[in-house]
Short mmCIF file of C-alpha atoms in Angstrom, two decimals:
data_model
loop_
_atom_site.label_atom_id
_atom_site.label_comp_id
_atom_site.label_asym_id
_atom_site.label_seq_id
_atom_site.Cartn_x
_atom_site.Cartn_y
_atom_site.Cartn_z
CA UNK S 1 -75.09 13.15 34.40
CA UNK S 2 -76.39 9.73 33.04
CA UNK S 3 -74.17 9.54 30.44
CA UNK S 4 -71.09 10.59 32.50
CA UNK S 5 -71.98 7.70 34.69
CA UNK S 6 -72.61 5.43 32.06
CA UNK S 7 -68.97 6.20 30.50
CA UNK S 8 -67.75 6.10 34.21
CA UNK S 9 -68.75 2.30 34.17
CA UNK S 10 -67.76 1.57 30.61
CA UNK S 11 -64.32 2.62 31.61
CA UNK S 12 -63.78 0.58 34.97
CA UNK S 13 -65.12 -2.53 32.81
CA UNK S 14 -62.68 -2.03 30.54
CA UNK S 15 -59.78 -1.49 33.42
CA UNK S 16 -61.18 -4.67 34.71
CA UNK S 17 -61.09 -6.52 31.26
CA UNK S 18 -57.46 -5.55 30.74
CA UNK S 19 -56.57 -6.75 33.77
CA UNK S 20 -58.44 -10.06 33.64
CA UNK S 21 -56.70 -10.54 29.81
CA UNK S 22 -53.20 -9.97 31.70
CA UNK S 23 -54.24 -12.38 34.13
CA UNK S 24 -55.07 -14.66 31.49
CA UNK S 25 -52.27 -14.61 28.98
CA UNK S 26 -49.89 -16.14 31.56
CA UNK S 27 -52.03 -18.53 33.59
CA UNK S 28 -50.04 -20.75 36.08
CA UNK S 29 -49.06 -23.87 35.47
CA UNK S 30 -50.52 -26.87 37.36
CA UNK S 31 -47.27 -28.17 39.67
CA UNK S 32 -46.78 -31.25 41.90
CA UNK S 33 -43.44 -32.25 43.60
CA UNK S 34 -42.65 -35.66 42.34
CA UNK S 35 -39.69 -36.56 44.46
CA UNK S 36 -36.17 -35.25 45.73
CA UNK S 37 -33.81 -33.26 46.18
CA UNK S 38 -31.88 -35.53 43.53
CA UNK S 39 -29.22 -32.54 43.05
CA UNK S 40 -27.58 -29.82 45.22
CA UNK S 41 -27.34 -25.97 43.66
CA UNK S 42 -24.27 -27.04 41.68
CA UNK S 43 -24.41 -26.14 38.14
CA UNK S 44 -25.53 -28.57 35.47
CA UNK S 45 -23.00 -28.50 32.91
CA UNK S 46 -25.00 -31.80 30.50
CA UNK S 47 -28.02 -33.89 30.88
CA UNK S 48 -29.70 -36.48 28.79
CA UNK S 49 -32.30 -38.94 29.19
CA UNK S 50 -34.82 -41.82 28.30
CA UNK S 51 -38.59 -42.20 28.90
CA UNK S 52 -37.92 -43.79 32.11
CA UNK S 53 -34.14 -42.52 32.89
CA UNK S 54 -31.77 -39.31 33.18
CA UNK S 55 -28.75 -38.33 33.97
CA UNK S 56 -26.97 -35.24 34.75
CA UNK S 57 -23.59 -34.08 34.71
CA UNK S 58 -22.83 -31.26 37.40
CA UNK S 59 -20.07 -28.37 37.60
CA UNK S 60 -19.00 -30.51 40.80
CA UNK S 61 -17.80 -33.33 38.81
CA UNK S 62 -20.26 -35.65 39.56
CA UNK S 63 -22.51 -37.93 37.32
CA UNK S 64 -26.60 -37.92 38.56
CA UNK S 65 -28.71 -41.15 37.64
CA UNK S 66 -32.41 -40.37 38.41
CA UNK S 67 -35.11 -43.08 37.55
CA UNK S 68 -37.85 -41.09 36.72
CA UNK S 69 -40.54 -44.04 37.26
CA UNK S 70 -39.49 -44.79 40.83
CA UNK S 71 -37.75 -41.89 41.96
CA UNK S 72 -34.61 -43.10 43.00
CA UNK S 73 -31.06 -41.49 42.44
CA UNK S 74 -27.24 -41.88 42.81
CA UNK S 75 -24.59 -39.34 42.54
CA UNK S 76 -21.50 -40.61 41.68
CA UNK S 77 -17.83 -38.88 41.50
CA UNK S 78 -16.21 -38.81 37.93
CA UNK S 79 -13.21 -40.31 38.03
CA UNK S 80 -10.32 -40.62 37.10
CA UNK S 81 -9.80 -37.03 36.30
CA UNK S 82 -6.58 -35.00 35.28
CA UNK S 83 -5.86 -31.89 37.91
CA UNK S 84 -7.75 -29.29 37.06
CA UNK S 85 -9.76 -31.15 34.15
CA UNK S 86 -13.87 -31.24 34.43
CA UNK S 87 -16.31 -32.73 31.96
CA UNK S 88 -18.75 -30.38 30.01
CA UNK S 89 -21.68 -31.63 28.04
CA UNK S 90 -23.32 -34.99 28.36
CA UNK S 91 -24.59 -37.26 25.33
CA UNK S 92 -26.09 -40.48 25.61
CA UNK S 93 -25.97 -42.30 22.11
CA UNK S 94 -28.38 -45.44 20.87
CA UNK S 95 -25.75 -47.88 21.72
CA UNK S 96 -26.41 -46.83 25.51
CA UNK S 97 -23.00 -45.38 25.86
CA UNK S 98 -22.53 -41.82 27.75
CA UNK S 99 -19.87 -38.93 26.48
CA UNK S 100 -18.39 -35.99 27.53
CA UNK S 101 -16.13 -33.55 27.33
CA UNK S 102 -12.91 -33.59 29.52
CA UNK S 103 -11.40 -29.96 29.37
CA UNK S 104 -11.27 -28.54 26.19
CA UNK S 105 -9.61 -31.06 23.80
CA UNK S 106 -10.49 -34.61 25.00
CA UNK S 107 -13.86 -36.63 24.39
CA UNK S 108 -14.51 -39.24 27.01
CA UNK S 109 -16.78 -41.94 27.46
CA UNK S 110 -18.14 -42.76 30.96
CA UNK S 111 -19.73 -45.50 32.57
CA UNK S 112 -23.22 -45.29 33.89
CA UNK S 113 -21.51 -44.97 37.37
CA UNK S 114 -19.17 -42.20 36.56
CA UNK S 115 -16.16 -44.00 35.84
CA UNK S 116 -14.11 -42.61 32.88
CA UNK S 117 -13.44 -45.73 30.75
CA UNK S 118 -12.04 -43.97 27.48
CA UNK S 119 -10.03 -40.90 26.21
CA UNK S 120 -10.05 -39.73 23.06
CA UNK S 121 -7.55 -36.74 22.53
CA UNK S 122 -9.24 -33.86 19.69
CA UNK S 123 -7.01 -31.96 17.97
CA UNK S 124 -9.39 -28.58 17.91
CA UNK S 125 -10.78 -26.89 21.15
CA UNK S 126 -14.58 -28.06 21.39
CA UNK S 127 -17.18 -26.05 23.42
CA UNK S 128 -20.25 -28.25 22.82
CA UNK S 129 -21.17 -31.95 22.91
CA UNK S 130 -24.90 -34.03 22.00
CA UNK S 131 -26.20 -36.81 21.18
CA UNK S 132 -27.86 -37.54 17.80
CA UNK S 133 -28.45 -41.47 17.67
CA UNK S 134 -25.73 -43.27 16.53
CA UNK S 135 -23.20 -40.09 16.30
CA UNK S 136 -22.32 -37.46 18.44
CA UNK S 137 -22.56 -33.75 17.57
CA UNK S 138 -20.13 -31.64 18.29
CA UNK S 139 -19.40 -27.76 19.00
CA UNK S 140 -15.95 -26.44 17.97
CA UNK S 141 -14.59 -23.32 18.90
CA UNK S 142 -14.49 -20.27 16.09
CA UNK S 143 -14.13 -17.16 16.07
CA UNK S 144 -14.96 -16.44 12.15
CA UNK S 145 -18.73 -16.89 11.39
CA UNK S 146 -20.32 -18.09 9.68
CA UNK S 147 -19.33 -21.66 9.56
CA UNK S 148 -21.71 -24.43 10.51
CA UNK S 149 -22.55 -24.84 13.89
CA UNK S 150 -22.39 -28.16 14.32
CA UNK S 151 -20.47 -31.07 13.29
CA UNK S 152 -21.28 -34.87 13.30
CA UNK S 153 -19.57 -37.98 13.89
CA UNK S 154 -18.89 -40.94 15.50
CA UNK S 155 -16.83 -40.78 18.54
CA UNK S 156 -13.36 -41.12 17.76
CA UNK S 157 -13.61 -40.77 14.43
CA UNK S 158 -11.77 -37.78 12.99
CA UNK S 159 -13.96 -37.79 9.77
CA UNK S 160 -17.08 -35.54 10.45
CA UNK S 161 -19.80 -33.91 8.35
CA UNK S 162 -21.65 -30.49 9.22
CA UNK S 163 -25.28 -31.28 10.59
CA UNK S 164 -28.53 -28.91 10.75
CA UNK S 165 -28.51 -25.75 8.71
CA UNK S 166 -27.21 -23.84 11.88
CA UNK S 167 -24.79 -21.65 10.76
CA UNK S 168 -22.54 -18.96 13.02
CA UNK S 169 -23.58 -15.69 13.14
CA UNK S 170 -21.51 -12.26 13.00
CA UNK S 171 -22.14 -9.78 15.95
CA UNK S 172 -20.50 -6.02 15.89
CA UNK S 173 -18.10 -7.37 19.18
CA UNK S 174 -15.28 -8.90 20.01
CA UNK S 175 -14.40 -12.17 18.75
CA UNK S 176 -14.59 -13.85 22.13
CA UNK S 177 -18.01 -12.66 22.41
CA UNK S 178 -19.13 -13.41 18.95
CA UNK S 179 -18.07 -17.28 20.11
CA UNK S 180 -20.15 -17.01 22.80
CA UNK S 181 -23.06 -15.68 21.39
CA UNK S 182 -22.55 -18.86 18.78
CA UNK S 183 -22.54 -21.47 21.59
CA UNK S 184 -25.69 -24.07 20.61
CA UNK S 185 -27.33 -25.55 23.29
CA UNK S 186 -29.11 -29.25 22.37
CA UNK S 187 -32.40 -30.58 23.85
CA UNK S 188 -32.64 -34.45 23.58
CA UNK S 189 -33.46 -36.48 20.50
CA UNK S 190 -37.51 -37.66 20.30
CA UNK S 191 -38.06 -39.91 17.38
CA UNK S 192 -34.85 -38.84 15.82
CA UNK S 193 -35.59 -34.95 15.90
CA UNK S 194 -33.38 -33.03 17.86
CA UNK S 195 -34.14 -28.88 18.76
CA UNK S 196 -30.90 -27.09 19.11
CA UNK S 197 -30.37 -23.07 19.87
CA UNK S 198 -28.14 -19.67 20.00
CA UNK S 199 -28.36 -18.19 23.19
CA UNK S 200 -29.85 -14.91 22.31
CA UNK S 201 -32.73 -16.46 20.12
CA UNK S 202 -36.62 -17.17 20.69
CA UNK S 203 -36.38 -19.55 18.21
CA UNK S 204 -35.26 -23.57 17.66
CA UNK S 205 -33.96 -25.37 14.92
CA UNK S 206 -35.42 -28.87 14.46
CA UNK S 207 -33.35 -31.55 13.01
CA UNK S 208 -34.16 -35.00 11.89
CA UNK S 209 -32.38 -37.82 11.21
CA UNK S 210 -31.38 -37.04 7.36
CA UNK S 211 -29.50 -33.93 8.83
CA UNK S 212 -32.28 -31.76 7.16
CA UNK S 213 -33.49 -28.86 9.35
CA UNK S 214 -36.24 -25.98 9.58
CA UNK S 215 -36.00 -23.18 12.26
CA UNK S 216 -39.31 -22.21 14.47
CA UNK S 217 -39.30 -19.06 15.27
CA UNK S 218 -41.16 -18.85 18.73
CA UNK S 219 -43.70 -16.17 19.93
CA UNK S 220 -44.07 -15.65 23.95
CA UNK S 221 -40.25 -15.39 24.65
CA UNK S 222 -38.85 -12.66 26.39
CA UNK S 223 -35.52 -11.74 24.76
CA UNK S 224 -32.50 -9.58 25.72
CA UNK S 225 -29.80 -7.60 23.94
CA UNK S 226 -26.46 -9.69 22.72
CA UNK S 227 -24.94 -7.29 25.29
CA UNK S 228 -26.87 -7.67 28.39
CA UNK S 229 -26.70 -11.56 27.66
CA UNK S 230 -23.13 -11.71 27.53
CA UNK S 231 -22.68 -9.07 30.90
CA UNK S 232 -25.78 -10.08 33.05
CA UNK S 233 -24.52 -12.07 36.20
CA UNK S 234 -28.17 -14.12 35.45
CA UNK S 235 -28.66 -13.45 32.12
CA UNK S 236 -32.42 -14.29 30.73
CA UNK S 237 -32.44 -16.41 28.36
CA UNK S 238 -35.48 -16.86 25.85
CA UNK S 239 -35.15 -20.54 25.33
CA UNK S 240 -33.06 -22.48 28.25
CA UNK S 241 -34.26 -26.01 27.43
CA UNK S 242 -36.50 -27.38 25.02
CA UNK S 243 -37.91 -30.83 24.54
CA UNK S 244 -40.11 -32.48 21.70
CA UNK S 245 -42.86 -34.87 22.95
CA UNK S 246 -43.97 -38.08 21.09
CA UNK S 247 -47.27 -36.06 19.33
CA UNK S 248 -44.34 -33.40 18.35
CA UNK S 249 -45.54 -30.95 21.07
CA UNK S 250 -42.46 -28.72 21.43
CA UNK S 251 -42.20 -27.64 25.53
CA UNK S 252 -40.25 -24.84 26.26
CA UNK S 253 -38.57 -23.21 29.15
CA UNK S 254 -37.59 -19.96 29.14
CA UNK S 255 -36.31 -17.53 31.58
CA UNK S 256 -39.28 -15.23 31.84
CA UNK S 257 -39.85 -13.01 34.15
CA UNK S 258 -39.81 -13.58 38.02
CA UNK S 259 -43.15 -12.90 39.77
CA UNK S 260 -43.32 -9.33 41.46
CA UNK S 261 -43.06 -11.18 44.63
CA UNK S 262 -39.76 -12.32 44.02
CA UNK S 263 -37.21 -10.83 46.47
CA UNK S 264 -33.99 -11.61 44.69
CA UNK S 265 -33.02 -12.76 41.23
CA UNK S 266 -33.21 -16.63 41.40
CA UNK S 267 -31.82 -18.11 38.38
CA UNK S 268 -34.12 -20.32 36.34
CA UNK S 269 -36.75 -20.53 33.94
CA UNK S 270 -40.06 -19.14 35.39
CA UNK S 271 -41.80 -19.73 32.24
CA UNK S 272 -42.95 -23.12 30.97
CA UNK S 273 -44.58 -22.33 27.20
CA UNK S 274 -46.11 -25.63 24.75
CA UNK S 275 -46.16 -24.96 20.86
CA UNK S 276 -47.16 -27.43 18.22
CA UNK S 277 -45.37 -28.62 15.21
CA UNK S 278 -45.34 -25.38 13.57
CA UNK S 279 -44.61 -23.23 16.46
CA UNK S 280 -48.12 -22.05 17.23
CA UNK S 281 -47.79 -21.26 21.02
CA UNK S 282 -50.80 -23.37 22.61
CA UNK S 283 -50.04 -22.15 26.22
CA UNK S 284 -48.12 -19.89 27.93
CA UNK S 285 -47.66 -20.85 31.45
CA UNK S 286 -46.17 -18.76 34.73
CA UNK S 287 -43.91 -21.42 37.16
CA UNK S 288 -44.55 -20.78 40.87
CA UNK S 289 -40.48 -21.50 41.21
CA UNK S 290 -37.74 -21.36 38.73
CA UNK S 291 -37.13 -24.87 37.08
CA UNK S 292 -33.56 -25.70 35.44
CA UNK S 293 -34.41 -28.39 33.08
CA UNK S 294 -36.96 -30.51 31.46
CA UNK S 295 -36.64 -33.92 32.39
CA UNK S 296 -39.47 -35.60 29.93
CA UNK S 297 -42.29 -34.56 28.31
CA UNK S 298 -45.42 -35.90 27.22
CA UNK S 299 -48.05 -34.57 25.08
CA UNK S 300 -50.18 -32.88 27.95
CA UNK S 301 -47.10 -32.52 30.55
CA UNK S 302 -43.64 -32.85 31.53
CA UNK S 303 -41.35 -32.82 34.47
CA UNK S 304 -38.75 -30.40 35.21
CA UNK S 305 -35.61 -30.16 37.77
CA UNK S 306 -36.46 -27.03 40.10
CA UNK S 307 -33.74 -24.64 41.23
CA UNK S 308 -34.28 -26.65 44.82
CA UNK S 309 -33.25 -30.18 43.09
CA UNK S 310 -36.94 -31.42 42.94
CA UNK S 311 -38.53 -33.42 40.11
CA UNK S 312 -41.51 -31.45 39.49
CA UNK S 313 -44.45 -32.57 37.03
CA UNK S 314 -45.81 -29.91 35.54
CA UNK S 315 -49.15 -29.46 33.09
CA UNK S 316 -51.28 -26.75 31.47
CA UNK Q 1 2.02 -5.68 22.74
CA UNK Q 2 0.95 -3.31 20.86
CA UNK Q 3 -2.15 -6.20 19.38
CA UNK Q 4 -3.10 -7.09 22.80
CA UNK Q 5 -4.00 -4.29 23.87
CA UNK Q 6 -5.72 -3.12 20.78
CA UNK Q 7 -8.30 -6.52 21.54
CA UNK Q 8 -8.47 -5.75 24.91
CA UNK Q 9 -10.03 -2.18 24.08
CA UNK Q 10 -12.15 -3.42 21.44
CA UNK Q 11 -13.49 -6.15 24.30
CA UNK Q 12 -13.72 -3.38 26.71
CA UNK Q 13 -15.73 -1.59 24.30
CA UNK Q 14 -17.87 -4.45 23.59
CA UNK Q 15 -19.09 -3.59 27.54
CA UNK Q 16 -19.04 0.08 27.53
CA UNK Q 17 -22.17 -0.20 24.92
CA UNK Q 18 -24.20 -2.00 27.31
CA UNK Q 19 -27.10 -0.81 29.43
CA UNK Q 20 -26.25 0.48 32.77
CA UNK Q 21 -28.21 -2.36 34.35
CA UNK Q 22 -26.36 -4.72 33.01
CA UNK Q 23 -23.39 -3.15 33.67
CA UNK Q 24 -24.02 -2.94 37.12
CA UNK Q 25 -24.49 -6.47 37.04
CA UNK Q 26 -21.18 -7.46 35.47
CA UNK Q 27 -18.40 -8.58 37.60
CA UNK Q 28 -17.04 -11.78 36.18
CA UNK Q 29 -16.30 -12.94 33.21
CA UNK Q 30 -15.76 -9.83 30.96
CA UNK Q 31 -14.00 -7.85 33.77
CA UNK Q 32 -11.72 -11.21 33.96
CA UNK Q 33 -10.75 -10.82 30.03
CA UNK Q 34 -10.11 -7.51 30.21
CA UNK Q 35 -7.24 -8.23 33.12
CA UNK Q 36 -6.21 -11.52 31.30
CA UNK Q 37 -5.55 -9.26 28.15
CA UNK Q 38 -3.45 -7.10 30.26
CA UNK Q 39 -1.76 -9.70 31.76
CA UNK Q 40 -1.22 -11.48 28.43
CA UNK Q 41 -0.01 -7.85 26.95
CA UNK Q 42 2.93 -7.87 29.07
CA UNK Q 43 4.85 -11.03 27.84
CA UNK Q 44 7.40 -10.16 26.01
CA UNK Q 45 7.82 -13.25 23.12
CA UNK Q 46 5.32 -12.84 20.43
CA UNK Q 47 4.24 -16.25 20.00
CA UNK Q 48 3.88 -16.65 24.00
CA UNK Q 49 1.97 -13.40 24.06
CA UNK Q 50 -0.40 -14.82 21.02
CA UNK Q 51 -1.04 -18.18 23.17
CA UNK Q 52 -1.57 -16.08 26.25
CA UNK Q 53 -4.19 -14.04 24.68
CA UNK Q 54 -5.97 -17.02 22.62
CA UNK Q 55 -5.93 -18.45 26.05
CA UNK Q 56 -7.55 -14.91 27.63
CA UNK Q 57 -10.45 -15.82 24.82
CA UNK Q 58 -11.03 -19.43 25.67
CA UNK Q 59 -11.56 -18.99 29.62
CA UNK Q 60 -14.15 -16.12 29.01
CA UNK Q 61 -15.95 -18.51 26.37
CA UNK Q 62 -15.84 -21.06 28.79
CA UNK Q 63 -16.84 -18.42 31.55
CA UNK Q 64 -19.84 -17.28 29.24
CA UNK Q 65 -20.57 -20.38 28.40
CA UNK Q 66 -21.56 -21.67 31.93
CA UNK Q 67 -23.93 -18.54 32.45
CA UNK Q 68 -25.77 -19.07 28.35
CA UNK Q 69 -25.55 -22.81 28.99
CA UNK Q 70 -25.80 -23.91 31.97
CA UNK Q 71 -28.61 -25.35 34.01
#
């Protein structure tokens, strides 16, 4: 009888172990609402930004300026635009000068208040635009992997060399979805090293300067078949920003998983995870709301857009 | 034609391999190609039927690419 209790309470302090380790791998993150709404539930189809600055390009057309020290923001129209042209991608060069992408062939440069001051017509359909210091980076379409990812150059230049060792990948599907799977998504540059990644991957490639590269593979990020990324009306996404801080913290922000709470599928990153240089994951943290981008980061925090349009800081 | 339609089964069958869940959740952008194939399937000139359908391939990237991309 003594020993059948004693195993009795072996066993519920192990239930209750299990569940405080659960509890612990995915602590929540520290969160205070900065300021906002700076930006309505419109997509955001390019952002970039300084220590003290960003700005966003939205779905709607229109060109966000948020000054992250004070708080205040303008939304501005882009304009002029063709009928039926919108910009895609946003890339903010050391010169100070702003790109995008106007429909699928032409780069553009905009002013700071949304006024489209060049055109530069590209003779091949491009997908993706960054910035990466003095040249901008560039995504064009294929549908034949593998070929590098990326290409760089200066803006209206035709002459461009690949950059980063990311390289297309084959999938067993269609060729449309095979370019989709190969779009590459671009955090912002922090002392010259820029992380850039596929869709489907837990993983970032870090590029410096010299164009030389090495890929982090990252632990504590949910992942999803090519499939269900390319069907889902929300897919999750392992990695849906990702920003380097000054000490060379790498914060991530991932889709997640929603809290059991959640009554409908939001879409957003609900998790906010901080690796070092080598990709060690140093925490792991649970949002209380979905976030859409990071906005800076610092060694010990950063802030982040909610799905609401609030400038959030967040830290561990 | 006959091409067309070929690519628009093998994109069709790039869905039928997915998860019911995910299936479930589909509505836009594959469901889109797969009319936008048949669409492109019925033009008559070869070299406006190729344009149609490299055009069918571009809007779903661009579709995809504002639900893998997107903030």
């Amino acid at each position: 009888m003594r020993c059948s209790n004693t195993w009795r309470m072996v066993a519920i302090a192990a239930l209750l172990s299990i569940d405080g380790c659960a509890r612990q791998t995915t602590p929540p993150a520290r969160w205070r609402v900065r300021f906002g709404p700076i930006v309505g539930p419109t997509v955001i189809v390019g952002h970039v930004n300084t220590r003290s600055e960003a700005w966003l390009m939205t779905g709607a057309d229109s060109l966000v300026h948020v000054n992250l020290e004070d708080g205040r923001s303008t939304t501005t129209k882009l304009e002029p635009l063709a009928l039926g042209e919108h910009p895609w991608g946003l890339a903010l060069l050391a010169d100070g000068t702003l790109w995008t992408l106007l429909g699928r062939s032409v780069l553009g440069q905009v002013s700071p208040q949304g006024r489209v001051l060049r055109r530069i017509p590209l003779t091949r359909v491009h997908v993706g635009l960054f910035g990466g210091g003095r040249q901008l980076l560039y995504q064009v379409i294929n549908f034949d992997p593998p070929v590098e990812a990326l290409l760089a150059g200066p803006p209206g230049e035709a002459e461009r060399r690949p950059w980063s060792g990311m390289r297309t990948r084959a999938f067993p599907l269609a060729r449309a979805a095979v370019a989709a799977l190969n779009f590459v998504s671009c955090g912002q540059a922090t002392e010259g090293t820029i992380p850039c990644w596929f869709p489907d991957q837990a993983a970032v490639t870090l590029t410096d300067r010299s164009g030389a590269s090495r890929e982090l593979r990252l632990e504590g990020l949910p992942t999803v078949a090519p499939e269900v990324l390319l069907t889902s009306e929300n897919p999750r996404r392992p990695v849906r920003d990702a920003l380097l801080s000054q000490g060379g913290f790498l914060w991530v922000l991932g889709s997640g998983t929603p809290p059991r709470t959640e009554p409908t599928e939001r879409p957003g990153g609900w998790l906010l995870n901080r690796y070092d240089s080598r990709g060690v994951m140093l925490h792991r943290m649970q949002l209380p709301e979905p976030a859409r981008l990071l906005l800076s980061a610092t060694d010990d925090g950063c802030l982040m857009l909610s799905t609401t349009g609030y400038v959030i800081e967040v830290h561990p | 034609m006959g091409k067309w339609i070929v690519l628009g089964a093998l994109a069709l069958s790039a869905v039928a391999v997915t998860p019911q869940p995910a299936r479930a959740m589909e509505e836009g952008c594959t469901t889109t190609l797969g009319h936008c194939y048949e669409a492109a399937a019925r033009i008559d000139s070869f070299w406006w039927r190729l344009a149609a359908g490299l055009d069918c391939e571009l809007d779903y990237a661009e579709c995809v690419r504002i639900k893998v991309m997107g903030s």
